[in-house]
Amino acid sequence: MKNRFINTVKLRQGLTDTASSVLALILAFIVSGLLVAITGVNPIEVFASLFKGGLGSGMALAGTLNRMAPIMLAGLAITAGNSCGVFNIGFDGQFLLGFLFAGFAGYMLPLPSVLLIPVTFAAAILGAMLWALVPTLLNIKRDINIIFSCIMMNYIGKYLVNYLIQKFPGYVPTSGGSPNIREAAELPYFIEQPYKISLGVLVSLLCLVGLYVILFKMRTGYEMRATGLSRSAAYSAGIAVQKKAFAGMMLSGVFAGICAALELMGTTGRVLEDYAPGYMGLGIAIAMLGRQNPVLILISAFLFAAMKNGTTLMQMNTGISAQFVLVIQGLLIIFIGIGPLFRYLLNKRSERRLRKNA
Amino acid sequence: MLSFLQYMFVATFRLGTPIAVTSMGACFSQRTGINNIGLDAQMTMGALLGVCGSYWFNNAWIGVLIGMLAGIIMGLIHGFVVNTCGAPMAVSSQALILFSEGLTIIILFAVFGNIGYSNQVASISNTPILANIPLVGGILSQLSPLVYLGILVLIALNFLLYKSPIGLHMQACGEHPRAADTAGINVTLYRYIGVMTSGALGGLGGAMLSIGYMNLFQDGMIAGRGFLALGAISLGGHTLRGSYIAGLLFGFFDALQLYVQTTNAPIPSQFVQMIPYLASLLVIVFASGKNSKRGQPPAALGQPYSKISGTR
Amino acid sequence: MSTTDNIIELRHITKIFPTIVANDDISFEIRRGEIHAIVGENGAGKSTLMNIIYGLLQPTSGEILLNGVPVKIDTSTKALSLGLGMVHQHFMLVQDFTVLQNIILGSEIRKGAVVDYEQARQKVMELSDTYDLRIDPDKKVKEISVPMQQRVEILKVLWRKAEVIIFDEPTAVLTPQEIDEFCEIALKLKAQGKTLVFISHKLGEVMRISDRVTIMRLGKVVCTKEISDTDEKDLAHLMVGRDVELGGGHREPIKTTEEVLSVRDVSMAVGGVKKLDGINLSVHPGEILGVIGIDGNGQDELVNAICGKARADSGEILLDGKNIIGKSIKQIRDMGLSTVYEDRLKDGLVLKYSVRDNLILGYQDRPQFLCKWKAFLNQKAISENAQKQQADFDIRCGSLDVPARTLSGGNQQKIILAREVSAGPRLLMVVQPTRGLDMGAIEFVHDKVVEQRNAGCGVLLFSLELDEILQLSDRIAVIHNGSIIKTLPNKNVTKQQIGRYMLGVLDDGAQEAEA
């Protein structure tokens, strides 16, 4: 009678989540397609080249996977915060500080790869956590609105990083960034043939599993989620809610740091000025699509990576700017946000039916 | 020295009014119970479509109207997602910001064939009529008529909110929506009016930056000013007047930043650019002392309201 | 009797929600100028019916006749314009507005584009004098007492020229003396020709002021009776459909005089206002101490001070002889305090967590629920615990995996009780444990609380319902103005006597705290 492996209630929940995510996705594509059509470009062509560029060949697929690593980390960062009831809108600033710290470590330290790569990760995590710490402490100690302080910290971080890049030994003024990191700090590939898959993919998958285990298997995760779902009930049950929210923000910062390290060691190879890969938006979209479900998080991260990877081809074929992907993301989040409306309308319909029958 | 003061006065109003007006609108929306965090999106669309409108009709005033209309639409979407569907407001706001960032590029490309900036268009950056006023006319005429419009909006909204029956209804929606509903007040309608007003003023704020201060649109020109406007509300004690003044204060920091850039002060430019954000953050941190007596946000702020449902 | 004698006539009203039939073919009439009581348990459909009459809900089928004419009431505005007014159980008052603003809200007098407060004040005061309501129009609602707020609600309705006033549980939050005053006001309204509909489950008041009573059960009308043809016992039986025994049944004698909880001279200020002023009380193992008082006399603060949510400024709170002031909520729980909070939706449950997960909330760090370095949850033990609690406490849910939010109020309360009781507390603190529950669930909660008492656990009961305090307590402590002004054994006490204490009046007439 009791099947330990198939849990119908959870299964049904998972299916509804998936269904509404898919629905939102379709709607987002339709509306953004219409917007493109208004500007006189064929939307089918846009989406076709977008996905061809992302998924069309083994090479493209490998590129998408490699891009997925930092993107998924962004999703995990937002998910970690959301789980504890904090919206980490300061991700961009944390990312940049992690980026800078990692770049500095990867450039300065004369260590072998086995040491330098972990140290670079650690540096990135440290930088990001420091930047997450400021708004969190301001919120706890002085009750400053965390959204406001996070955004301010994003801008302050941006200019601070721009300034500190110039302080790298060997900085070349017109290069638009710091010197390249050491070769020993570049992420190796863990699959070379037939396509190159970066170690970052493995790291991101480990982080995904790690977050899942923390949230759903560990005591602290139970307490964190309770804090996120009902702060008052968690508090009344003796859970140290402020510590949990703090932990959530810090965990989010850790993932932001790892994200930055992956970006640096896997993609850019150096700290760039005014670097804005738009990972926070992606992270929010993934967190909303993923709903704390690791499989959904993985799928949506992959999807966004494919889109991002495909933008180059899309731009080449149709002239539509890479920022178009932002429109899709924004619409997607809006459509997930209005999900409850569909349920409401459905209820209303069934009520009307009942009234007719009565 | 005098010219510095003159410069700061003019620049504070020029750069501060967009923030102040946007902040006022959002404060007004808060009073009806909806927190509008996505002000950056409304300002961006207002700034961009303001320029587009001015370009299409070769008339900056029509541009301002179209910019406000764009803001209203953004406000409407936010109101729909948050109030009607009950989604978290921070998420809706962030979605709108992403959406507007992306849409900006598409529109710029479609209208001007560029992606970073627009053409130069008709603008309304000063008020020549005032030049004939003795003594201060010279300074006052340097300000855009939109700055004066901002002051009028402040007076009008203050009257509406605190004196008129409509204002009483609106405040009731923010404090205790169910009580308002049972008294026959249409909570949803008033909340939509609130968030659309905020959208309109956000659009106006954006248009002030693009065609009331400059004469073109640049990608990223809003640069977090919507969030500064949000901070201005709490600094201003959740009143319209307070929001307006705090908005001007943040404009002052912006003006200071521009001034320092023109001098050859030995400060790295990145730190100068940081001034508006850092100073605003610091002001809020220091103003938030435990014993400071400031206004409270409305009791039901951010709580979606739906009519009675279920079995109770 | 001609139809025009009936101001409201309900014909075959049915309301179906997606999951439940809330009103099933309801028909009865309300006569002009009468006080008509509607009694029934929670879930009997009274509130749904009233919301339909008041235009907040639409019936699935059926019609409403007003003065013999069928009307469609689709908004509360429409109801108001038809002369129907409602005084809600949870007052619909804006705390930050003045009394005057609240009264005129939605139908202001205008002078040009502005609100004419001067004229409104004058007219409101005339109205207030007519019914002898004695309100202060310029005070903010948050500054006035509960019965005063109720009068503001009544004035709101009168301001809109209502002919029929629906009162939803008007006496639920009042003391016996305040109930007396309320009854006077109600009779005055009736004398002025108003029709009153009076929804209640407090049968004493129903018997006292109504002319007729309609009894509802499970969405249906049982019958409508002249008040002279019935009595309290009869009504109770008709409401529940069977005889109910509240108070938990058999009681073991109290064996010991030691104290599991002693609160000594505890004072506490919140936001600069003194809320607790030298509180003294004690609870013995195996007894129920009931704390009664008018809402807002320091009960919340005392609960918070004991459970660790707030820190008392002075005095000591001893749990099993150890001072708990300054200890965290968790530390106090670990020392043997279990709390059933007043607001089960906000403080008692994580509504989106499954029943299973809710059954360990607050105990997730107990060794029996953990494995592997005490960092991981032992899912097997958690499931077994849930199954055991479900059986012991008769928690009715489709599956232990459904979110707690989908359960009925009674079953939600059972989750909380099961969880808190199974920890084997030394002291069980229960705050308003039966609020909003139906008779059957109340009976169950009472049984479980007394079961704990009989097992030797000390029980500290907070309730605003004097009936409940009298049914359950071994001793009664009356709290007034942040002090316990009287503690007495629950023997031969009358409601009126306790009611006087609740107002701060002691037997000798002096209005002071007991030394």
PDB file of C-alpha atoms in Angstrom, chain A residues 1 8 42 47 65 69 73-74 96-97 115 129 139 143 151 162 171 189 243 247 264 296 310 312 314 325 332-333:
ATOM      1  CA  MET A   1       0.000   0.000   0.000  1.00  0.00           C
ATOM      2  CA  THR A   8       1.623  10.799  -5.563  1.00  0.00           C
ATOM      3  CA  ASN A  42      10.310  37.329 -38.962  1.00  0.00           C
ATOM      4  CA  PHE A  47      13.804  31.747 -32.751  1.00  0.00           C
ATOM      5  CA  LEU A  65      26.722  23.194 -21.691  1.00  0.00           C
ATOM      6  CA  ALA A  69      27.630  26.372 -15.643  1.00  0.00           C
ATOM      7  CA  LEU A  73      24.931  29.046 -10.453  1.00  0.00           C
ATOM      8  CA  ALA A  74      23.069  32.330 -10.803  1.00  0.00           C
ATOM      9  CA  LEU A  96      31.491  41.604  -9.745  1.00  0.00           C
ATOM     10  CA  LEU A  97      33.364  41.550  -6.452  1.00  0.00           C
ATOM     11  CA  LEU A 115      45.967  24.558  -5.775  1.00  0.00           C
ATOM     12  CA  MET A 129      30.162  37.138   0.481  1.00  0.00           C
ATOM     13  CA  ASN A 139      19.166  45.271   7.353  1.00  0.00           C
ATOM     14  CA  ASP A 143      16.518  47.988   9.457  1.00  0.00           C
ATOM     15  CA  ILE A 151      20.901  47.984  -5.582  1.00  0.00           C
ATOM     16  CA  ASN A 162      36.350  49.460 -12.408  1.00  0.00           C
ATOM     17  CA  TYR A 171      47.473  46.908 -16.067  1.00  0.00           C
ATOM     18  CA  TYR A 189      38.186  20.273 -19.690  1.00  0.00           C
ATOM     19  CA  LYS A 243      20.287  33.549  11.442  1.00  0.00           C
ATOM     20  CA  ALA A 247      22.554  32.100   6.124  1.00  0.00           C
ATOM     21  CA  LEU A 264      36.397  34.125 -15.040  1.00  0.00           C
ATOM     22  CA  LEU A 296      13.416  21.987 -13.373  1.00  0.00           C
ATOM     23  CA  GLY A 310      22.418  31.181 -29.767  1.00  0.00           C
ATOM     24  CA  THR A 312      25.408  35.335 -31.820  1.00  0.00           C
ATOM     25  CA  MET A 314      20.556  35.165 -34.193  1.00  0.00           C
ATOM     26  CA  VAL A 325      16.795  37.550 -24.811  1.00  0.00           C
ATOM     27  CA  LEU A 332       8.648  34.742 -18.826  1.00  0.00           C
ATOM     28  CA  ILE A 333       8.858  35.981 -15.254  1.00  0.00           C
TER      29      ILE A 333
END
